[in-house]
């Protein structure tokens, strides 16, 4: 099972670990694309601060993120699972998983990123600010920048099992499973049952809890249909939109009564 996650906008501090080594990150086929984004991001943030803040979509209160990006090549690095914070990652609570569940998380979780493309949770990265929606002056839209290298690398990473896609739309733009891989991909939405609307906070929290549940019980569904059965056994209310024809992803709606 491969679980595709969005990153968090807010991130923990880099800490005092050894600096980033791009060549040590998972999915080495993404290294040239990572080098290109990192180089341009650092150059942008080392220049005109106001321009960098505009390009990155940062408010006045987040001005310090520009300086943080400037220092990325020498900043301390920590496991990505410690860097990413926020509602989904609070609910997932990787640190409190037992050893077996942590090993499953290291094998199955893949966090998408405007800067790194995608990383495993044990990959060591510094704290940064660069969303997938950014358009860098020399590279253009990052979602577009990542499509070609992702198309080359991600099908192999997906293996032959279930792909559970929990990404937001901006990060989903970087890689769309196709063909046989798409046929075993399940995209999940979390809806407030009475209104059938997505509410951001409990959408993220429920996705975090779903992943935690799967990791904790050691379940590795082989495909979308089996995933539906497992989620229902875990107590989730799931509605399914089965794709018409081969080579198309499934859509699963998880219904939640309480907004929390």
GROMACS .gro file of N, CA, C and O in nm, residues 12 24 27 31 55 84 106 115 139 142 149 152 157 160 175 207 218 230:
model
   72
   12UNK      N    1   0.750   2.230   1.176
   12UNK     CA    2   0.836   2.241   1.293
   12UNK      C    3   0.970   2.301   1.251
   12UNK      O    4   1.006   2.301   1.134
   24UNK      N    5   2.049   1.173  -0.054
   24UNK     CA    6   2.008   1.073   0.044
   24UNK      C    7   1.856   1.055   0.048
   24UNK      O    8   1.806   0.962   0.113
   27UNK      N    9   1.335   0.816  -0.360
   27UNK     CA   10   1.300   0.848  -0.499
   27UNK      C   11   1.410   0.930  -0.566
   27UNK      O   12   1.392   1.045  -0.607
   31UNK      N   13   1.591   1.371  -0.805
   31UNK     CA   14   1.701   1.458  -0.761
   31UNK      C   15   1.725   1.577  -0.853
   31UNK      O   16   1.736   1.691  -0.805
   55UNK      N   17   0.588   3.611  -0.447
   55UNK     CA   18   0.590   3.486  -0.523
   55UNK      C   19   0.542   3.369  -0.437
   55UNK      O   20   0.467   3.282  -0.483
   84UNK      N   21   0.666   1.795   0.937
   84UNK     CA   22   0.528   1.829   0.901
   84UNK      C   23   0.439   1.823   1.025
   84UNK      O   24   0.439   1.725   1.100
  106UNK      N   25   0.690   0.406   0.752
  106UNK     CA   26   0.811   0.438   0.674
  106UNK      C   27   0.804   0.378   0.534
  106UNK      O   28   0.854   0.437   0.438
  115UNK      N   29   0.863   2.171  -0.290
  115UNK     CA   30   1.009   2.179  -0.297
  115UNK      C   31   1.075   2.046  -0.328
  115UNK      O   32   1.164   2.037  -0.412
  139UNK      N   33   1.117   2.859  -1.325
  139UNK     CA   34   1.061   2.726  -1.348
  139UNK      C   35   0.912   2.725  -1.377
  139UNK      O   36   0.860   2.629  -1.432
  142UNK      N   37   0.494   2.500  -1.007
  142UNK     CA   38   0.561   2.380  -0.957
  142UNK      C   39   0.482   2.253  -0.986
  142UNK      O   40   0.541   2.147  -1.008
  149UNK      N   41   0.898   1.435  -1.410
  149UNK     CA   42   0.976   1.344  -1.326
  149UNK      C   43   0.889   1.252  -1.241
  149UNK      O   44   0.923   1.135  -1.218
  152UNK      N   45   0.773   0.951  -1.429
  152UNK     CA   46   0.879   0.852  -1.447
  152UNK      C   47   0.903   0.769  -1.321
  152UNK      O   48   0.938   0.651  -1.329
  157UNK      N   49   0.723   0.339  -0.757
  157UNK     CA   50   0.702   0.352  -0.612
  157UNK      C   51   0.568   0.294  -0.570
  157UNK      O   52   0.552   0.244  -0.459
  160UNK      N   53   0.263  -0.285  -0.672
  160UNK     CA   54   0.149  -0.354  -0.732
  160UNK      C   55   0.029  -0.358  -0.638
  160UNK      O   56  -0.063  -0.437  -0.656
  175UNK      N   57   0.102   1.465  -0.985
  175UNK     CA   58   0.103   1.328  -1.037
  175UNK      C   59  -0.038   1.271  -1.033
  175UNK      O   60  -0.101   1.266  -0.928
  207UNK      N   61  -0.876   1.220   0.786
  207UNK     CA   62  -0.777   1.152   0.702
  207UNK      C   63  -0.658   1.106   0.785
  207UNK      O   64  -0.606   0.995   0.765
  218UNK      N   65  -0.226  -0.282   1.108
  218UNK     CA   66  -0.142  -0.357   1.015
  218UNK      C   67  -0.213  -0.398   0.889
  218UNK      O   68  -0.170  -0.492   0.820
  230UNK      N   69  -1.228  -0.282   0.478
  230UNK     CA   70  -1.146  -0.259   0.598
  230UNK      C   71  -1.194  -0.134   0.671
  230UNK      O   72  -1.207  -0.135   0.795
   0.00000   0.00000   0.00000
